[in-house]
XYZ file of C-alpha atoms in Angstrom:
688
model
C -5.618 -17.757 -2.763
C -4.736 -14.062 -2.532
C -1.397 -12.909 -3.948
C -0.050 -12.006 -0.516
C -0.757 -15.503 0.751
C 0.699 -17.086 -2.372
C 3.914 -15.203 -1.718
C 3.855 -16.327 1.902
C 3.339 -19.932 0.844
C 6.252 -19.606 -1.565
C 8.401 -18.281 1.270
C 7.361 -21.137 3.558
C 8.308 -23.735 0.988
C 11.500 -21.888 0.092
C 12.265 -21.578 3.794
C 12.553 -25.343 4.086
C 16.167 -24.753 3.165
C 17.546 -27.649 1.212
C 14.535 -29.904 1.785
C 13.460 -30.080 -1.820
C 17.020 -30.112 -3.081
C 18.029 -33.250 -1.154
C 17.794 -36.533 -2.957
C 15.338 -38.107 -0.556
C 13.163 -40.992 -1.618
C 9.694 -39.529 -1.762
C 6.337 -40.943 -2.873
C 5.908 -41.221 -6.625
C 2.127 -41.584 -6.720
C 0.342 -39.587 -9.417
C -1.566 -37.228 -7.098
C 1.531 -36.422 -5.012
C 3.665 -35.853 -8.111
C 1.057 -33.536 -9.640
C 0.731 -31.702 -6.327
C 4.467 -31.071 -6.145
C 4.467 -29.845 -9.747
C 1.701 -27.352 -8.921
C 3.579 -26.302 -5.781
C 6.752 -25.585 -7.738
C 4.707 -23.593 -10.275
C 3.141 -21.497 -7.522
C -0.336 -22.962 -8.079
C -1.075 -23.441 -4.404
C -4.813 -24.015 -4.607
C -4.263 -26.765 -7.176
C -1.450 -28.181 -5.045
C -3.813 -28.345 -2.070
C -6.428 -30.220 -4.132
C -3.891 -32.795 -5.288
C -2.444 -33.264 -1.797
C -5.922 -33.750 -0.351
C -6.518 -36.428 -2.991
C -3.162 -37.979 -2.118
C -3.961 -38.411 1.575
C -7.351 -39.783 0.609
C -5.580 -42.429 -1.478
C -2.494 -42.805 0.756
C -3.338 -41.635 4.307
C 0.197 -42.398 5.596
C 1.976 -39.951 3.278
C 3.584 -37.538 5.756
C 5.045 -35.459 2.926
C 1.560 -34.598 1.667
C 0.483 -33.535 5.158
C 3.591 -31.344 5.336
C 2.659 -29.481 2.149
C -0.969 -29.154 3.231
C 0.193 -27.598 6.499
C 2.357 -24.972 4.791
C -0.524 -23.898 2.545
C -2.943 -23.689 5.483
C -0.358 -21.608 7.371
C -0.013 -19.251 4.419
C -3.782 -18.685 4.570
C -3.600 -17.939 8.318
C -5.570 -21.123 9.043
C -3.403 -21.945 12.037
C -5.620 -24.657 13.510
C -5.757 -26.625 10.266
C -2.041 -26.033 9.705
C -1.218 -27.344 13.189
C -3.334 -30.473 12.727
C -1.708 -31.207 9.362
C 1.865 -30.699 10.569
C 1.205 -32.931 13.587
C 0.076 -35.647 11.174
C 3.185 -35.011 9.076
C 5.470 -35.400 12.112
C 3.782 -38.719 12.970
C 3.908 -40.088 9.436
C 7.195 -38.817 7.965
C 9.864 -41.573 7.816
C 12.089 -41.228 10.886
C 15.236 -41.682 8.789
C 14.380 -38.607 6.716
C 16.069 -36.068 8.978
C 15.797 -33.199 6.494
C 11.990 -33.263 6.246
C 11.506 -34.037 9.934
C 13.672 -31.065 10.864
C 11.763 -28.894 8.404
C 8.492 -30.066 9.935
C 9.673 -28.807 13.321
C 10.504 -25.478 11.670
C 7.005 -25.249 10.171
C 5.324 -26.123 13.460
C 7.437 -23.588 15.326
C 6.320 -20.939 12.815
C 2.682 -21.905 13.412
C 3.161 -21.602 17.177
C 4.761 -18.188 16.663
C 1.742 -17.111 14.612
C -0.362 -18.229 17.582
C 1.962 -16.224 19.892
C 3.143 -19.327 21.763
C 6.870 -18.602 21.967
C 7.570 -21.379 24.480
C 6.361 -24.149 22.160
C 8.063 -22.475 19.203
C 11.392 -22.589 21.045
C 10.810 -26.242 21.952
C 10.223 -27.208 18.319
C 13.249 -25.248 17.111
C 15.393 -27.140 19.633
C 13.917 -30.466 18.467
C 14.612 -29.567 14.862
C 18.229 -28.688 15.672
C 18.662 -32.031 17.420
C 17.346 -33.856 14.347
C 19.406 -31.824 11.866
C 22.120 -29.664 13.477
C 23.044 -27.985 10.178
C 19.552 -26.631 9.349
C 20.363 -22.920 9.261
C 16.688 -21.987 8.868
C 16.119 -23.051 12.486
C 18.920 -20.820 13.718
C 17.516 -17.951 11.667
C 14.070 -18.414 13.224
C 15.419 -18.442 16.752
C 17.698 -15.477 16.042
C 14.653 -13.532 14.877
C 12.757 -14.334 18.072
C 15.722 -13.224 20.168
C 15.900 -10.021 18.114
C 12.251 -9.272 18.794
C 12.891 -9.931 22.501
C 15.882 -7.522 22.331
C 18.248 -10.337 23.343
C 20.800 -9.276 20.783
C 23.732 -11.292 22.147
C 21.763 -14.558 21.863
C 20.531 -13.536 18.420
C 24.132 -12.875 17.325
C 25.156 -16.340 18.523
C 22.587 -17.974 16.263
C 23.514 -15.804 13.301
C 27.167 -16.753 13.793
C 26.150 -20.403 13.787
C 24.452 -19.815 10.426
C 27.726 -18.394 9.098
C 29.605 -21.401 10.485
C 27.207 -23.766 8.682
C 27.503 -21.801 5.439
C 30.084 -18.965 5.236
C 28.395 -17.787 2.038
C 25.016 -17.250 3.720
C 24.522 -13.481 3.662
C 21.626 -13.659 6.136
C 23.956 -14.390 9.039
C 25.968 -11.229 8.426
C 22.796 -9.226 7.765
C 21.316 -10.388 11.065
C 24.403 -9.409 13.053
C 24.409 -6.025 11.314
C 20.737 -5.462 12.037
C 21.308 -6.287 15.722
C 24.159 -3.785 15.833
C 21.863 -1.147 14.319
C 19.271 -1.877 17.008
C 21.936 -1.188 19.645
C 23.153 1.902 17.747
C 26.559 0.343 17.186
C 26.667 1.933 13.766
C 30.283 1.161 12.833
C 29.930 -2.514 13.790
C 26.796 -2.710 11.667
C 28.494 -1.047 8.685
C 31.330 -3.579 8.895
C 28.822 -6.439 8.479
C 26.943 -4.775 5.628
C 30.214 -3.897 3.848
C 31.041 -7.597 3.824
C 27.618 -8.506 2.419
C 28.059 -5.924 -0.365
C 31.336 -7.609 -1.307
C 29.639 -11.013 -1.311
C 26.442 -9.951 -3.104
C 26.807 -6.531 -4.748
C 23.267 -6.734 -6.184
C 21.563 -7.497 -2.861
C 19.557 -4.347 -2.179
C 18.990 -4.955 1.544
C 22.719 -4.682 2.216
C 22.573 -1.081 1.009
C 19.282 -0.129 2.655
C 20.350 -1.505 6.056
C 23.751 0.166 5.699
C 21.907 3.399 4.863
C 20.124 3.018 8.210
C 23.528 2.850 9.885
C 24.777 5.962 8.086
C 21.589 7.790 9.081
C 22.407 6.875 12.681
C 25.839 8.462 12.185
C 24.232 11.474 10.441
C 26.421 10.776 7.409
C 23.841 11.981 4.918
C 26.067 11.696 1.848
C 26.687 7.975 2.294
C 23.165 7.312 3.536
C 21.581 8.873 0.457
C 24.047 7.072 -1.839
C 22.991 3.740 -0.351
C 19.285 4.582 -0.523
C 19.563 5.390 -4.236
C 21.603 2.227 -4.875
C 19.040 0.012 -3.102
C 16.195 1.678 -4.966
C 18.001 1.250 -8.269
C 18.491 -2.477 -7.731
C 14.885 -3.464 -7.050
C 12.920 -0.574 -5.551
C 13.848 -1.814 -2.058
C 10.977 -1.171 0.395
C 13.210 -0.312 3.350
C 15.125 2.178 1.222
C 11.824 3.738 0.174
C 10.776 4.057 3.816
C 14.113 5.610 4.789
C 13.872 8.080 1.906
C 10.392 9.199 2.972
C 11.459 9.662 6.595
C 14.808 11.413 6.243
C 15.373 14.451 8.485
C 15.288 17.862 6.888
C 19.075 18.238 6.772
C 19.270 15.340 4.286
C 16.537 16.601 1.923
C 18.775 18.458 -0.518
C 21.221 15.584 -0.964
C 18.434 13.034 -1.372
C 16.519 15.070 -3.913
C 19.640 15.962 -5.896
C 20.732 12.333 -6.194
C 17.276 11.200 -7.231
C 17.204 13.884 -9.920
C 20.642 12.820 -11.167
C 19.658 9.175 -11.602
C 16.365 10.246 -13.219
C 18.409 12.161 -15.782
C 20.577 9.099 -16.405
C 17.504 6.893 -16.911
C 15.105 9.232 -18.744
C 12.638 6.519 -19.814
C 12.386 4.832 -16.407
C 9.096 5.827 -14.783
C 10.345 4.699 -11.376
C 12.456 7.801 -10.770
C 9.853 10.534 -11.328
C 7.486 8.354 -9.284
C 10.065 8.166 -6.474
C 10.672 11.907 -6.613
C 6.914 12.336 -6.418
C 6.734 10.174 -3.312
C 9.622 12.128 -1.795
C 7.751 15.374 -2.489
C 4.575 13.959 -0.895
C 6.546 12.960 2.209
C 7.693 16.568 2.457
C 4.203 17.971 1.756
C 5.257 19.541 -1.549
C 2.057 18.453 -3.262
C 2.245 20.519 -6.452
C 5.784 19.292 -7.077
C 4.593 15.737 -6.421
C 1.832 16.165 -9.007
C 4.351 17.299 -11.615
C 6.582 14.278 -11.013
C 3.662 11.832 -10.992
C 2.405 13.307 -14.255
C 5.873 12.756 -15.701
C 5.887 9.133 -14.528
C 2.420 8.623 -15.972
C 3.478 10.102 -19.302
C 6.260 7.514 -19.512
C 4.124 4.512 -18.611
C 0.680 5.012 -17.174
C -0.275 3.299 -13.951
C -3.303 3.676 -11.694
C -0.953 4.185 -8.715
C 0.370 7.406 -10.276
C -3.143 8.701 -10.885
C -4.124 7.745 -7.341
C -1.254 9.774 -5.887
C -2.112 12.742 -8.100
C -5.704 12.570 -6.862
C -4.519 12.519 -3.250
C -2.233 15.494 -3.852
C -5.038 17.539 -5.387
C -7.185 16.616 -2.395
C -4.434 17.884 -0.084
C -4.407 21.114 -2.104
C -8.212 21.105 -1.726
C -8.750 21.119 -5.452
C -11.415 18.455 -5.186
C -12.695 18.655 -8.759
C -9.280 17.669 -10.087
C -8.856 15.122 -7.330
C -12.118 13.508 -8.387
C -11.106 13.480 -12.066
C -7.863 11.654 -11.328
C -9.476 9.228 -8.911
C -11.992 8.307 -11.606
C -9.214 7.879 -14.184
C -7.433 5.538 -11.790
C -10.653 3.532 -11.390
C -10.989 3.262 -15.190
C -7.524 1.707 -15.230
C -8.033 -0.710 -12.348
C -11.662 -1.542 -11.675
C -10.687 -4.216 -9.134
C -8.832 -1.868 -6.767
C -11.485 -0.916 -4.220
C -9.071 1.344 -2.362
C -9.583 3.670 -5.328
C -13.334 3.498 -4.729
C -12.670 4.448 -1.112
C -10.509 7.362 -2.261
C -13.261 8.577 -4.583
C -15.709 8.414 -1.667
C -13.329 10.467 0.506
C -13.155 13.162 -2.152
C -16.920 13.222 -2.644
C -17.300 13.529 1.127
C -14.973 16.546 1.159
C -17.135 18.033 -1.591
C -20.254 17.396 0.555
C -21.739 15.286 -2.238
C -22.956 12.776 0.318
C -25.420 10.778 -1.796
C -22.704 9.971 -4.344
C -20.182 9.418 -1.567
C -22.379 6.872 0.188
C -22.949 5.051 -3.119
C -19.182 4.538 -3.328
C -19.025 3.483 0.337
C -21.755 0.932 -0.434
C -19.526 -0.596 -3.127
C -16.640 -0.813 -0.667
C -18.796 -2.462 2.002
C -20.136 -4.935 -0.564
C -16.563 -5.875 -1.455
C -15.376 -6.122 2.180
C -18.449 -7.067 4.237
C -16.328 -8.334 7.126
C -14.207 -5.195 7.526
C -15.205 -2.937 10.421
C -13.366 0.018 8.889
C -15.736 -0.045 5.888
C -18.784 0.421 8.125
C -17.195 3.061 10.370
C -16.153 5.143 7.364
C -19.630 4.962 5.849
C -21.141 5.820 9.244
C -19.043 9.012 9.398
C -20.486 10.160 6.071
C -24.007 9.150 7.083
C -23.585 11.305 10.189
C -22.446 14.259 8.062
C -25.480 13.677 5.833
C -27.749 13.688 8.943
C -28.827 10.088 8.296
C -28.333 9.144 11.928
C -30.390 5.925 12.028
C -28.384 4.450 9.157
C -25.154 5.575 10.809
C -26.187 3.720 13.972
C -26.673 0.527 11.969
C -23.123 0.797 10.644
C -21.608 1.615 14.038
C -23.424 -1.393 15.524
C -22.177 -3.706 12.758
C -18.602 -2.461 13.180
C -18.817 -3.074 16.938
C -19.937 -6.671 16.332
C -17.085 -7.316 13.890
C -14.453 -5.782 16.189
C -15.778 -5.844 19.779
C -12.820 -3.806 21.035
C -14.296 -0.820 19.178
C -17.038 -0.764 21.800
C -14.360 0.132 24.354
C -13.047 3.048 22.278
C -13.830 6.516 23.640
C -14.248 8.022 20.194
C -16.509 5.164 19.055
C -18.717 5.487 22.134
C -18.949 9.240 21.687
C -19.963 8.884 18.021
C -22.611 6.277 18.870
C -23.883 8.523 21.637
C -24.176 11.391 19.154
C -25.984 9.190 16.638
C -28.518 8.092 19.275
C -28.955 11.660 20.554
C -29.457 13.169 17.116
C -31.933 10.447 16.149
C -33.939 11.199 19.319
C -32.975 8.184 21.462
C -31.628 9.893 24.611
C -31.702 6.749 26.759
C -29.139 4.903 24.607
C -27.247 8.135 23.991
C -26.784 8.655 27.727
C -25.738 5.029 28.129
C -22.916 5.449 25.570
C -21.819 8.831 26.944
C -21.645 7.430 30.493
C -19.654 4.393 29.339
C -17.223 6.760 27.673
C -16.841 8.868 30.819
C -16.067 5.744 32.857
C -13.495 4.717 30.256
C -11.764 8.105 30.315
C -11.999 8.631 34.068
C -8.453 7.462 34.767
C -6.955 8.481 31.408
C -4.091 10.914 31.029
C -5.107 14.490 30.268
C -4.328 14.305 26.536
C -6.476 11.168 26.240
C -9.583 12.890 27.643
C -10.331 15.006 24.587
C -13.816 13.498 24.146
C -14.917 13.958 27.766
C -16.360 17.463 27.208
C -18.336 16.121 24.244
C -19.908 13.438 26.431
C -20.823 15.980 29.119
C -22.322 18.315 26.498
C -24.309 15.391 25.076
C -25.626 14.691 28.573
C -26.581 18.361 28.948
C -24.081 18.931 31.776
C -22.943 22.405 30.725
C -20.776 23.079 33.787
C -18.701 19.878 33.468
C -18.453 20.199 29.682
C -17.064 23.744 29.898
C -14.798 22.919 32.843
C -13.191 19.839 31.284
C -12.807 21.534 27.889
C -11.126 24.585 29.426
C -8.802 22.274 31.364
C -7.686 20.669 28.095
C -7.167 24.057 26.418
C -5.153 25.371 29.381
C -2.930 22.319 29.881
C -2.394 20.679 26.499
C -0.172 23.025 24.493
C 0.748 20.486 21.810
C -2.288 21.227 19.643
C -3.545 24.715 20.472
C -5.530 25.280 17.284
C -7.115 21.814 17.449
C -8.128 22.245 21.076
C -9.662 25.635 20.330
C -11.583 24.093 17.454
C -12.916 21.369 19.775
C -13.848 24.028 22.301
C -15.850 25.831 19.608
C -17.638 22.552 18.867
C -18.492 22.065 22.558
C -19.885 25.607 22.767
C -22.026 24.925 19.682
C -23.290 21.622 21.129
C -24.391 23.561 24.223
C -26.208 26.210 22.152
C -23.623 28.901 22.981
C -23.338 30.072 19.374
C -21.707 33.455 19.993
C -18.978 31.888 22.148
C -18.556 29.097 19.582
C -18.023 31.595 16.752
C -15.537 33.667 18.757
C -13.543 30.545 19.650
C -13.623 29.280 16.069
C -12.027 32.563 14.972
C -9.329 32.082 17.638
C -8.685 28.579 16.266
C -8.271 30.099 12.811
C -5.827 32.687 14.170
C -3.774 29.869 15.714
C -3.613 28.036 12.392
C -6.703 25.844 12.124
C -7.498 26.095 8.425
C -9.394 22.920 7.497
C -12.454 24.665 6.095
C -13.684 21.373 4.635
C -14.012 19.841 8.093
C -15.450 23.053 9.552
C -18.084 23.102 6.831
C -19.201 19.478 7.254
C -18.860 19.009 11.037
C -22.391 18.429 12.347
C -21.368 19.888 15.731
C -21.155 23.280 14.036
C -24.539 23.049 12.284
C -26.024 25.714 14.614
C -23.505 28.241 13.252
C -24.189 27.743 9.547
C -26.677 30.603 9.198
C -24.450 33.092 10.986
C -22.872 35.671 8.606
C -19.597 35.402 10.574
C -19.450 31.650 9.899
C -20.106 32.072 6.181
C -17.454 34.775 6.005
C -14.924 32.540 7.779
C -15.534 29.745 5.274
C -15.159 32.158 2.333
C -11.979 33.558 3.835
C -10.402 30.144 4.330
C -11.477 28.938 0.891
C -9.868 32.011 -0.645
C -6.693 31.512 1.339
C -6.296 27.742 1.191
C -8.532 26.667 -1.680
C -7.402 25.304 -5.047
C -4.037 26.574 -6.216
C -4.795 29.520 -8.501
C -1.691 28.825 -10.575
C -3.100 25.421 -11.454
C -6.362 27.015 -12.573
C -4.502 29.489 -14.785
C -2.385 26.731 -16.269
C -5.512 24.842 -17.257
C -7.128 27.803 -19.044
C -5.544 26.687 -22.313
C -6.366 23.005 -21.826
C -9.554 21.506 -23.217
C -10.823 17.971 -23.668
C -10.905 16.664 -27.229
C -12.783 13.550 -28.310
C -11.181 11.260 -30.881
C -12.884 8.285 -32.493
C -10.621 5.366 -33.391
C -12.151 2.609 -35.562
C -11.537 -1.038 -34.724
C -12.248 -4.398 -36.285
C -13.356 -7.676 -34.740
C -11.660 -10.930 -35.686
C -12.501 -14.083 -33.789
C -13.741 -12.092 -30.809
C -10.532 -10.024 -30.726
C -10.632 -6.217 -31.058
C -7.910 -4.854 -33.349
C -6.794 -1.263 -33.876
C -4.475 -0.075 -36.650
C -1.266 1.441 -35.342
C 2.330 2.155 -36.195
C 5.386 1.704 -34.011
C 8.401 3.780 -34.958
C 6.624 4.158 -38.359
C 6.187 0.384 -38.841
C 2.481 -0.331 -39.655
C 1.015 -2.942 -37.290
C -2.187 -3.839 -35.429
C -2.791 -3.565 -31.694
C -5.099 -5.952 -29.904
C -7.163 -3.744 -27.613
C -7.544 -5.280 -24.132
C -8.801 -3.175 -21.203
C -7.825 -5.990 -18.819
C -4.151 -5.978 -19.808
C -1.767 -3.938 -17.690
C 1.083 -3.430 -20.148
C 2.004 -3.354 -23.801
C 3.377 -6.742 -24.815
C 4.780 -8.172 -28.038
C 6.128 -11.514 -29.146
C 9.838 -12.216 -29.542
C 9.206 -12.659 -33.276
C 7.924 -9.089 -33.609
C 10.644 -7.677 -31.365
C 13.463 -9.405 -33.235
C 12.010 -8.407 -36.629
C 11.904 -4.777 -35.508
C 15.431 -4.976 -34.124
C 16.922 -6.562 -37.249
C 15.140 -4.063 -39.495
C 16.212 -1.032 -37.478
C 12.755 -0.145 -36.128
C 14.184 -0.786 -32.655
C 17.697 0.373 -31.769
C 19.943 -1.477 -29.280
C 19.682 1.505 -26.908
C 15.877 1.073 -26.887
C 16.366 -2.088 -24.822
C 15.876 -1.100 -21.184
C 14.861 -2.481 -17.799
C 16.100 -5.076 -15.349
C 16.076 -7.779 -18.036
C 18.170 -5.710 -20.398
C 20.076 -8.194 -22.536
C 20.386 -9.787 -25.950
C 21.685 -13.305 -26.509
C 24.881 -14.288 -28.332
C 23.070 -14.127 -31.683
C 21.939 -10.563 -31.072
C 18.333 -11.637 -30.458
C 16.026 -10.173 -27.847
C 15.162 -12.554 -25.008
C 11.961 -13.131 -23.055
C 11.375 -10.633 -20.264
C 13.217 -7.811 -22.004
C 11.695 -4.341 -21.633
C 11.732 -2.241 -24.806
C 11.181 1.477 -25.215
C 8.956 2.186 -28.228
C 9.983 5.689 -29.215
C 6.792 6.559 -31.126
C 3.402 4.857 -31.065
C 0.588 6.135 -33.275
C -2.964 4.838 -33.458
C -6.014 6.638 -34.729
C -3.981 9.826 -35.110
C -3.043 9.832 -31.424
C 0.698 9.838 -30.937
C 2.596 8.847 -27.797
C 6.327 8.988 -27.186
C 8.393 6.492 -25.187
C 6.001 3.625 -24.540
C 7.379 0.652 -22.616
C 6.646 -2.849 -23.916
C 7.634 -6.249 -22.556
C 8.576 -9.228 -24.708
C 6.808 -12.585 -24.226
C 7.982 -16.005 -25.374
C 4.836 -17.038 -27.265
C 5.642 -16.533 -30.950
C 1.937 -16.149 -31.775
C 1.269 -13.617 -29.032
C -0.438 -10.497 -30.419
C 0.801 -6.952 -30.010
C -1.295 -6.148 -26.950
C -2.395 -2.621 -26.087
C -2.644 -2.427 -22.286
C -3.563 0.125 -19.652
C -0.020 1.523 -19.463
C -0.861 3.300 -22.747
C -4.605 3.757 -22.309
C -4.119 5.485 -18.959
C -1.988 8.174 -20.592
C -4.818 9.193 -22.879
C -7.762 9.812 -20.565
C -11.231 8.325 -20.598
C -11.881 5.553 -23.125
C -15.324 4.248 -24.081
C -16.056 1.334 -26.404
C -18.799 1.868 -28.980
C -19.445 -1.712 -30.086
C -22.315 -0.945 -32.508
C -20.211 1.743 -34.209
C -17.035 -0.356 -33.917
C -14.969 2.518 -32.583
C -13.108 3.616 -29.477
C -14.119 7.053 -28.175
C -11.147 8.643 -26.434
C -11.421 11.913 -24.469
C -8.029 13.500 -23.852
C -6.555 16.871 -22.984
C -5.138 19.144 -25.668
C -3.718 22.645 -25.530
C -5.822 25.274 -27.353
C -2.678 27.143 -28.222
């Protein structure tokens, strides 16, 4: 089961309220007991296997059907989930009101997933009748009312939750959220203030209150709350609010993030957050600097991915490609990184390599229409029109609604036309024209392309000029499209003149200009080549970056290792204490046992102020506990020295000192020479 679905299943089971906490007489058969143990441990696939065995042995066990239903629901298998919960409702003991009420809650959730609100409401009402104090049912109904914008009814249910349990923060949060939706900012703040008093470490109270302060344009308090929510647990809503603040709040937000970064100098989260804030504001070079800082503290493929994207935005594609590849070295299972690498190769017009990466993505996600459409776009740019048609056709089968998309029809029409099949090309162009016939003006942007594909010069020019004259929201983009239409009609002089006008109005994407097959007829024109050179010179790779890298070269270091029982060991020292690392490319972090950590602490190799992170504590005896994050001030192996490496402590006393990707990713490219028993590490050094 995928992680996302495991989390959903956990939420479903947790959402049963006090079901598992009640002392209800439940089956004690071996299979059911083992299934519940697996469920509580988060092993949902194993739990499903045991529950299936249980109903095979004891077909009247309604509790087993209940659990089976929740796991099916978490996997979006709504039909199977509905069948199982119906069996549970039939077979659960009628006197067990807690589980019967919870079963109604689960079935209502399944109906909601199937967009049947009427039946969901019916089951919520039945559940309330069985167990009037099940607050989860009121929360579900309050959420539905919220989505229907029936805020008064939603408030009533949230107040009932508070009546059932005055300590339930969700009731107050719900009322506050409803007030935010109605822009009753002060009423919302009153609710969130109360939640903060009840649960000062509950991040959502701050992030939702920040939303209220944003509504009041109180940027000082809004940014305070955003930082507080981020500091507690990296709150997602706070992150979203930070990235979407209006310009007048930028200075306060950035200043407060820099202050907390200074207070927590070894916490990679803050330079990462500042990097994300810079990306949101299109300050890509600044974002790169912050992401590099985060990566120097504790390497992560996500930092390298963002750096690659920033270099791509700056159109420094060589560097973008380097960082994308480094991210892939760190996380070979993240195929979004493969997709990013393909994007960069496409921008570099290295289409053969690009399509190889797209092939990997398609192989990983063969049922995803997006994978085929993206590869088709690159096949079109590479003039492999027949192959592009295959991908467009596959995507249309996977998602039939694509076949009713104007852009999709236009692209298929182009692919047919350019591969010499005018009959099918005309069919797609005509379908597109019918689709756009009654569209608003700004939705008809592909109409001139269809007319040009059909050879109807008069209608193509007329409709394109209409768009240029009437849609003033994207002048440079419309002029660029007009240049493309001219080129499709063979009017190369007019196309070139219009392309220059688009440039004058701000169209500067020379990468797209260079690879757009519509403009192929212009490629041999000196004016076109000059335009590309001019834009590359003006908007190409940041020259300051190039100058900064003049003194940087790659150095190769060979680090010997030994093999013991199939384990690769590398000599190292931590804060000058000689040790051995176990080298593991599959490990994410540096980990050590509590024995090692406590030895280092008691012998002054680790200082008390080196203990950091959310689990920052020592027990009454002064020992380090499991889950503690430690800052290793100096790590040396093979002559390579790194400062401030984070390590987490694990309970297993025999656990080795594990060298994970959080260190390896800071070094560069690492290759394993098994015959020579050495690691070959390529990393940057300054010639000076």
